[in-house]
CSV table of C-alpha atoms and ligand atoms in Angstrom, one decimal:
chain,number,residue,atom,x,y,z
Q,1,UNK,CA,-38.4,22.4,113.1
Q,2,UNK,CA,-38.5,26.1,112.3
Q,3,UNK,CA,-37.8,26.9,108.6
Q,4,UNK,CA,-34.4,28.7,108.5
Q,5,UNK,CA,-34.2,32.1,106.8
Q,6,UNK,CA,-31.1,32.5,104.6
Q,7,UNK,CA,-30.1,35.5,102.5
Q,8,UNK,CA,-27.8,35.1,99.6
Q,9,UNK,CA,-26.0,38.2,98.3
Q,10,UNK,CA,-24.3,37.3,95.1
Q,11,UNK,CA,-24.3,36.6,91.4
Q,12,UNK,CA,-27.0,35.5,89.0
Q,13,UNK,CA,-25.6,34.2,85.6
Q,14,UNK,CA,-26.8,32.4,82.5
Q,15,UNK,CA,-24.4,29.4,82.0
Q,16,UNK,CA,-23.5,28.7,78.3
Q,17,UNK,CA,-22.3,25.1,78.5
Q,18,UNK,CA,-20.3,23.4,75.8
Q,19,UNK,CA,-19.7,19.7,76.3
Q,20,UNK,CA,-16.6,18.4,74.4
Q,21,UNK,CA,-14.1,15.5,74.4
Q,22,UNK,CA,-11.3,17.9,73.5
Q,23,UNK,CA,-10.4,21.2,75.0
Q,24,UNK,CA,-8.8,23.5,72.4
Q,25,UNK,CA,-5.3,24.8,72.8
Q,26,UNK,CA,-4.5,28.4,72.1
Q,27,UNK,CA,-5.3,29.2,68.4
Q,28,UNK,CA,-7.0,25.8,67.8
Q,29,UNK,CA,-10.6,25.1,66.8
Q,30,UNK,CA,-12.2,21.8,67.9
Q,31,UNK,CA,-15.7,20.4,67.4
Q,32,UNK,CA,-17.9,20.2,70.5
Q,33,UNK,CA,-20.5,17.6,71.3
Q,34,UNK,CA,-23.4,19.6,72.7
Q,35,UNK,CA,-24.4,23.1,73.8
Q,36,UNK,CA,-27.0,24.1,76.4
Q,37,UNK,CA,-27.9,27.3,78.4
Q,38,UNK,CA,-28.9,26.7,82.0
Q,39,UNK,CA,-29.4,28.9,85.0
Q,40,UNK,CA,-26.3,29.5,87.2
Q,41,UNK,CA,-24.2,32.0,89.1
Q,42,UNK,CA,-22.6,31.1,92.4
Q,43,UNK,CA,-25.1,33.3,94.3
Q,44,UNK,CA,-28.2,32.0,92.5
Q,45,UNK,CA,-27.0,28.4,92.7
Q,46,UNK,CA,-26.5,28.6,96.5
Q,47,UNK,CA,-29.9,30.2,96.9
Q,48,UNK,CA,-31.6,27.4,94.9
Q,49,UNK,CA,-29.6,24.7,96.9
Q,50,UNK,CA,-30.9,26.1,100.2
Q,51,UNK,CA,-34.5,26.6,98.9
Q,52,UNK,CA,-34.7,23.0,97.6
Q,53,UNK,CA,-33.8,21.8,101.1
Q,54,UNK,CA,-36.7,23.9,102.5
Q,55,UNK,CA,-35.2,27.2,103.7
Q,56,UNK,CA,-36.9,30.5,103.2
Q,57,UNK,CA,-34.4,32.2,100.9
Q,58,UNK,CA,-34.0,35.8,99.9
Q,59,UNK,CA,-31.7,36.6,96.9
Q,60,UNK,CA,-30.1,40.0,96.8
Q,61,UNK,CA,-28.6,40.5,93.3
Q,62,UNK,CA,-29.1,42.1,89.9
Q,63,UNK,CA,-29.8,41.0,86.4
Q,64,UNK,CA,-29.5,42.8,83.1
Q,65,UNK,CA,-32.4,44.4,81.1
Q,66,UNK,CA,-31.8,41.7,78.4
Q,67,UNK,CA,-34.0,38.6,77.8
Q,68,UNK,CA,-31.7,36.5,80.1
Q,69,UNK,CA,-32.6,38.9,83.0
Q,70,UNK,CA,-36.3,38.1,83.2
Q,71,UNK,CA,-35.7,34.4,82.5
Q,72,UNK,CA,-33.2,34.1,85.4
Q,73,UNK,CA,-35.4,36.0,87.8
Q,74,UNK,CA,-38.4,33.8,86.9
Q,75,UNK,CA,-36.2,30.7,87.4
Q,76,UNK,CA,-35.4,31.7,91.0
Q,77,UNK,CA,-39.1,32.3,91.7
Q,78,UNK,CA,-40.0,28.9,90.4
Q,79,UNK,CA,-37.6,27.5,92.9
Q,80,UNK,CA,-39.3,29.4,95.7
Q,81,UNK,CA,-36.5,31.9,96.2
Q,82,UNK,CA,-37.8,35.4,97.0
Q,83,UNK,CA,-36.6,37.9,94.2
Q,84,UNK,CA,-38.0,41.1,95.7
Q,85,UNK,CA,-34.4,42.2,96.1
Q,86,UNK,CA,-33.4,41.4,92.5
Q,87,UNK,CA,-33.7,44.4,90.3
Q,88,UNK,CA,-32.7,44.8,86.7
Q,89,UNK,CA,-29.9,47.2,85.7
Q,90,UNK,CA,-30.8,49.4,82.7
Q,91,UNK,CA,-28.5,49.1,79.7
Q,92,UNK,CA,-26.5,46.3,81.1
Q,93,UNK,CA,-26.2,42.6,80.2
Q,94,UNK,CA,-26.9,39.8,82.7
Q,95,UNK,CA,-24.0,37.9,84.0
Q,96,UNK,CA,-22.9,35.0,81.8
Q,97,UNK,CA,-20.6,32.1,82.4
Q,98,UNK,CA,-18.9,30.3,79.5
Q,99,UNK,CA,-18.4,26.7,80.7
Q,100,UNK,CA,-16.4,24.0,79.0
Q,101,UNK,CA,-17.4,20.5,80.2
Q,102,UNK,CA,-14.9,17.8,79.5
Q,103,UNK,CA,-13.5,14.7,81.3
Q,104,UNK,CA,-16.2,15.0,84.0
Q,105,UNK,CA,-14.8,18.4,85.0
Q,106,UNK,CA,-15.4,22.1,84.1
Q,107,UNK,CA,-13.5,25.2,83.1
Q,108,UNK,CA,-15.4,28.5,83.6
Q,109,UNK,CA,-15.1,32.1,82.6
Q,110,UNK,CA,-17.5,34.5,84.2
Q,111,UNK,CA,-18.4,37.9,82.8
Q,112,UNK,CA,-20.2,39.6,85.6
Q,113,UNK,CA,-22.3,42.3,83.7
Q,114,UNK,CA,-25.1,43.4,86.0
Q,115,UNK,CA,-23.6,41.5,89.0
Q,116,UNK,CA,-21.1,44.4,89.2
Q,117,UNK,CA,-24.0,46.6,90.2
Q,118,UNK,CA,-24.6,44.8,93.4
Q,119,UNK,CA,-23.0,47.7,95.2
Q,120,UNK,CA,-23.0,48.6,98.9
Q,121,UNK,CA,-25.5,51.3,98.2
Q,122,UNK,CA,-27.8,48.8,96.4
Q,123,UNK,CA,-27.5,46.2,99.3
Q,124,UNK,CA,-28.0,48.9,102.0
Q,125,UNK,CA,-31.7,49.2,100.9
Q,126,UNK,CA,-32.3,45.6,102.1
Q,127,UNK,CA,-30.9,46.0,105.6
Q,128,UNK,CA,-34.0,44.6,107.2
Q,129,UNK,CA,-33.8,41.4,105.1
Q,130,UNK,CA,-30.2,40.9,106.1
Q,131,UNK,CA,-30.6,41.5,109.8
Q,132,UNK,CA,-33.6,39.2,109.9
Q,133,UNK,CA,-31.7,36.3,108.5
Q,134,UNK,CA,-30.4,33.2,110.4
Q,135,UNK,CA,-27.4,33.1,108.0
Q,136,UNK,CA,-26.1,35.2,105.2
Q,137,UNK,CA,-24.1,33.7,102.3
Q,138,UNK,CA,-21.6,35.5,100.2
Q,139,UNK,CA,-19.4,34.7,97.2
Q,140,UNK,CA,-16.9,36.7,95.2
Q,141,UNK,CA,-18.7,37.3,91.8
Q,142,UNK,CA,-19.9,40.7,93.0
Q,143,UNK,CA,-17.7,43.7,93.9
Q,144,UNK,CA,-15.4,43.0,96.8
Q,145,UNK,CA,-16.3,46.3,98.4
Q,146,UNK,CA,-19.8,45.0,98.8
Q,147,UNK,CA,-18.5,41.8,100.4
Q,148,UNK,CA,-16.6,43.9,102.9
Q,149,UNK,CA,-19.6,46.1,103.5
Q,150,UNK,CA,-21.9,43.1,104.2
Q,151,UNK,CA,-19.3,41.5,106.5
Q,152,UNK,CA,-19.2,44.8,108.5
Q,153,UNK,CA,-23.1,44.9,108.6
Q,154,UNK,CA,-23.4,41.3,109.8
Q,155,UNK,CA,-20.8,41.8,112.5
Q,156,UNK,CA,-22.6,44.9,113.8
Q,157,UNK,CA,-26.0,43.1,113.8
Q,158,UNK,CA,-24.7,39.7,115.0
Q,159,UNK,CA,-25.8,37.8,111.9
Q,160,UNK,CA,-23.7,34.7,111.1
Q,161,UNK,CA,-22.1,34.9,107.6
Q,162,UNK,CA,-20.6,32.2,105.4
Q,163,UNK,CA,-18.0,33.5,102.9
Q,164,UNK,CA,-17.4,31.3,99.9
Q,165,UNK,CA,-14.3,33.0,98.4
Q,166,UNK,CA,-14.9,32.0,94.8
Q,167,UNK,CA,-13.4,33.0,92.5
Q,168,UNK,CA,-10.3,33.6,94.7
Q,169,UNK,CA,-9.7,37.2,95.6
Q,170,UNK,CA,-7.9,38.6,98.6
Q,171,UNK,CA,-9.6,40.5,101.5
Q,172,UNK,CA,-8.0,42.4,104.3
Q,173,UNK,CA,-7.4,40.2,107.4
Q,174,UNK,CA,-9.9,42.4,109.4
Q,175,UNK,CA,-12.6,41.5,106.9
Q,176,UNK,CA,-11.8,37.7,106.8
Q,177,UNK,CA,-12.1,37.8,110.6
Q,178,UNK,CA,-15.7,39.1,110.4
Q,179,UNK,CA,-16.8,35.9,108.7
Q,180,UNK,CA,-18.3,33.1,110.7
Q,181,UNK,CA,-17.0,30.4,108.3
Q,182,UNK,CA,-14.9,30.7,105.1
Q,183,UNK,CA,-15.3,27.9,102.6
Q,184,UNK,CA,-12.6,27.8,99.9
Q,185,UNK,CA,-11.8,24.8,97.8
Q,186,UNK,CA,-8.2,23.5,97.8
Q,187,UNK,CA,-7.1,25.8,95.0
Q,188,UNK,CA,-8.7,28.9,96.6
Q,189,UNK,CA,-7.2,28.0,99.9
Q,190,UNK,CA,-3.7,27.8,98.5
Q,191,UNK,CA,-4.1,31.1,96.6
Q,192,UNK,CA,-5.6,33.0,99.6
Q,193,UNK,CA,-4.1,31.6,102.8
Q,194,UNK,CA,-0.6,30.7,103.9
Q,195,UNK,CA,0.1,27.3,105.4
Q,196,UNK,CA,1.1,29.0,108.6
Q,197,UNK,CA,-2.1,30.8,109.5
Q,198,UNK,CA,-3.3,30.2,113.0
Q,199,UNK,CA,-6.5,30.7,115.1
Q,200,UNK,CA,-8.8,32.5,115.0
Q,201,UNK,CA,-8.6,32.6,111.2
Q,202,UNK,CA,-7.7,29.0,110.9
Q,203,UNK,CA,-10.8,27.9,112.9
Q,204,UNK,CA,-13.1,29.7,110.4
Q,205,UNK,CA,-11.8,27.7,107.5
Q,206,UNK,CA,-13.6,24.8,105.9
Q,207,UNK,CA,-11.8,23.5,102.9
Q,208,UNK,CA,-13.8,21.6,100.3
Q,209,UNK,CA,-11.9,18.8,98.5
Q,210,UNK,CA,-14.3,17.5,95.9
Q,211,UNK,CA,-14.7,13.7,96.2
Q,212,UNK,CA,-12.3,13.7,99.2
Q,213,UNK,CA,-14.9,15.6,101.4
Q,214,UNK,CA,-14.0,18.6,103.5
Q,215,UNK,CA,-11.7,19.5,106.3
Q,216,UNK,CA,-12.0,22.0,109.2
Q,217,UNK,CA,-9.8,23.0,112.1
Q,218,UNK,CA,-10.2,22.8,115.9
Q,219,UNK,CA,-7.4,23.9,118.2
Q,220,UNK,CA,-4.9,23.7,115.2
Q,221,UNK,CA,-5.9,20.2,114.5
Q,222,UNK,CA,-7.3,19.3,111.0
Q,223,UNK,CA,-10.5,17.3,111.1
Q,224,UNK,CA,-11.6,15.4,108.0
Q,225,UNK,CA,-15.3,14.9,107.1
Q,226,UNK,CA,-15.6,12.2,104.5
Q,227,UNK,CA,-17.6,12.4,101.3
Q,228,UNK,CA,-19.7,9.8,99.4
Q,229,UNK,CA,-18.6,7.8,96.4
Q,230,UNK,CA,-20.7,8.7,93.3
Q,231,UNK,CA,-20.3,8.7,89.5
Q,232,UNK,CA,-20.4,12.3,88.5
Q,233,UNK,CA,-22.3,13.5,85.4
Q,234,UNK,CA,-21.5,17.2,85.9
Q,235,UNK,CA,-19.6,18.7,88.8
Q,236,UNK,CA,-20.6,22.3,88.0
Q,237,UNK,CA,-22.4,23.7,91.1
Q,238,UNK,CA,-21.2,21.0,93.5
Q,239,UNK,CA,-19.4,23.6,95.6
Q,240,UNK,CA,-22.5,25.8,95.5
Q,241,UNK,CA,-24.7,23.0,96.7
Q,242,UNK,CA,-22.3,22.3,99.5
Q,243,UNK,CA,-22.5,26.0,100.6
Q,244,UNK,CA,-26.3,26.2,100.3
Q,245,UNK,CA,-26.7,23.0,102.3
Q,246,UNK,CA,-24.1,24.0,104.9
Q,247,UNK,CA,-25.9,27.3,105.4
Q,248,UNK,CA,-29.2,25.4,105.8
Q,249,UNK,CA,-27.7,23.1,108.4
Q,250,UNK,CA,-25.9,25.8,110.3
Q,251,UNK,CA,-29.1,27.9,110.4
Q,252,UNK,CA,-30.8,24.9,112.1
Q,253,UNK,CA,-27.9,24.9,114.7
Q,254,UNK,CA,-26.5,21.5,113.5
Q,255,UNK,CA,-23.0,20.9,115.0
Q,256,UNK,CA,-20.2,21.7,112.5
Q,257,UNK,CA,-19.2,18.0,111.8
Q,258,UNK,CA,-22.8,16.9,111.2
Q,259,UNK,CA,-23.5,20.0,109.1
Q,260,UNK,CA,-20.5,19.2,106.9
Q,261,UNK,CA,-21.5,15.6,106.4
Q,262,UNK,CA,-24.9,16.8,105.4
Q,263,UNK,CA,-23.4,19.3,103.0
Q,264,UNK,CA,-21.1,16.7,101.5
Q,265,UNK,CA,-24.1,14.4,100.9
Q,266,UNK,CA,-26.1,17.2,99.2
Q,267,UNK,CA,-23.0,18.0,97.0
Q,268,UNK,CA,-22.5,14.3,96.1
Q,269,UNK,CA,-26.1,14.1,95.0
Q,270,UNK,CA,-25.9,17.3,93.0
Q,271,UNK,CA,-23.2,15.9,90.6
Q,272,UNK,CA,-25.6,13.2,89.3
Q,273,UNK,CA,-27.4,15.5,86.9
Q,274,UNK,CA,-26.4,18.0,84.2
Q,275,UNK,CA,-26.3,21.8,85.0
Q,276,UNK,CA,-25.3,23.7,88.1
Q,277,UNK,CA,-28.8,23.5,89.6
Q,278,UNK,CA,-30.0,20.4,87.8
Q,279,UNK,CA,-29.0,17.8,90.5
Q,280,UNK,CA,-29.5,19.9,93.7
Q,281,UNK,CA,-31.4,17.6,96.1
Q,282,UNK,CA,-34.4,18.1,98.4
Q,283,UNK,CA,-34.1,17.5,102.1
Q,284,UNK,CA,-35.9,14.1,101.7
Q,285,UNK,CA,-33.4,13.1,99.0
Q,286,UNK,CA,-30.4,14.0,101.2
Q,287,UNK,CA,-31.9,12.2,104.2
Q,288,UNK,CA,-32.7,9.0,102.2
Q,289,UNK,CA,-29.2,9.0,100.6
Q,290,UNK,CA,-27.5,9.4,104.0
Q,291,UNK,CA,-29.6,6.5,105.5
Q,292,UNK,CA,-28.7,4.3,102.5
Q,293,UNK,CA,-25.0,5.1,103.0
Q,294,UNK,CA,-25.2,4.5,106.7
Q,295,UNK,CA,-24.3,8.2,107.4
Q,296,UNK,CA,-27.4,9.1,109.5
Q,297,UNK,CA,-26.0,7.9,112.8
R,1,RIB,O1,-20.1,27.4,90.7
R,1,RIB,C1,-20.6,27.3,89.4
R,1,RIB,C2,-21.0,28.6,88.8
R,1,RIB,O2,-19.9,29.4,88.6
R,1,RIB,C3,-21.7,28.5,87.5
R,1,RIB,O3,-23.1,28.4,87.6
R,1,RIB,C4,-21.3,29.8,86.8
R,1,RIB,O4,-22.3,30.7,86.6
R,1,RIB,C5,-20.2,30.4,87.7
R,1,RIB,O5,-20.7,31.4,88.5
C-alpha cells in the first residue's frame, strides 16, 4: 500500500510533567512525586503518531531560539518527521506545557511562545507541501487566523483536512464547514457546538470519549465506535494519537467506522506508557493488538 503523506500544522512544546498524589488548591503548596521533561505539543504529538504508523509526515511549525528549540526539532527528526518547515523564532521561547499528572489523568497549561509565530504568512511559504498532502491535520495551539487560512487553502486545493479543536476555541460557521472532519473531545464538543446542530456540520463531527470510544453521525443518527479496555499509565497524548492514527487511516481511504476503530486501538495502546509520545504505537503493534482483541474482522 502507498505510504500516505500527512502534513501537520501546529504546536511543538516541551512538556514539564509533575506527578503528584495531591493537586494543590489555590494558595496551597504540596509535595510532588516526580518531575520529567518530555517532548509534546498537540501538533508534534500528532505528527509523531502518524510517523510511527508509517506515514510520510511534514511538520509545519516553529520553535524558540532557546535550548528546547533544537532539542524538540531533533526529536521530531529522530521520529522520521520532516522538519524542513520548522524554523526557529529569534528572541522567543519555545512553547511549553505545564502538566500535572494525578489520579491517572492530567491538567495542562500551555504557554504557546514561538507557536504564536505560525502565522498565515509563515505557512504560505509551504503551499506545495500542503497541496501535495493526502491529509492535513490542524489543532488550536497556533493562531486561529492561521487555522482559518489553512482551511481556506485546503478547500481551494481539494485537500482533506482534519480539525482537532483543542484547546476549545470558536470558529465561524463558514470555517467549520471547510473541514473534512472535526474531532473534539466531549468537553470541547459541549463548549463549541450546540445539541441542535444539524447536517452538514453534524456529519463532520467525531467526538472522542476516552475509554468509551468515539461517536460519529450519519443522517442525524449517532454511531458508536467502541474502545478497548486497558490500564492507563498516562493519558496525555491519547487524543493526539487518535488524531494521528485517524489521519493515517483516512489517508489510506479506510472507511470511517474502520478508521475510527483503528484510531481507538492506537489511542488505547498510547496510554500504556509515560509521556505524550512515549506509548504511541507502530502499525504492527496496532495490528497485533486488534487481532488479539478480535477487532480485526
Ligand atoms: O495533548 C497533549 C499535549 O497538549 C501535550 O503534549 C502538551 O504539550 C499540550 O499541547
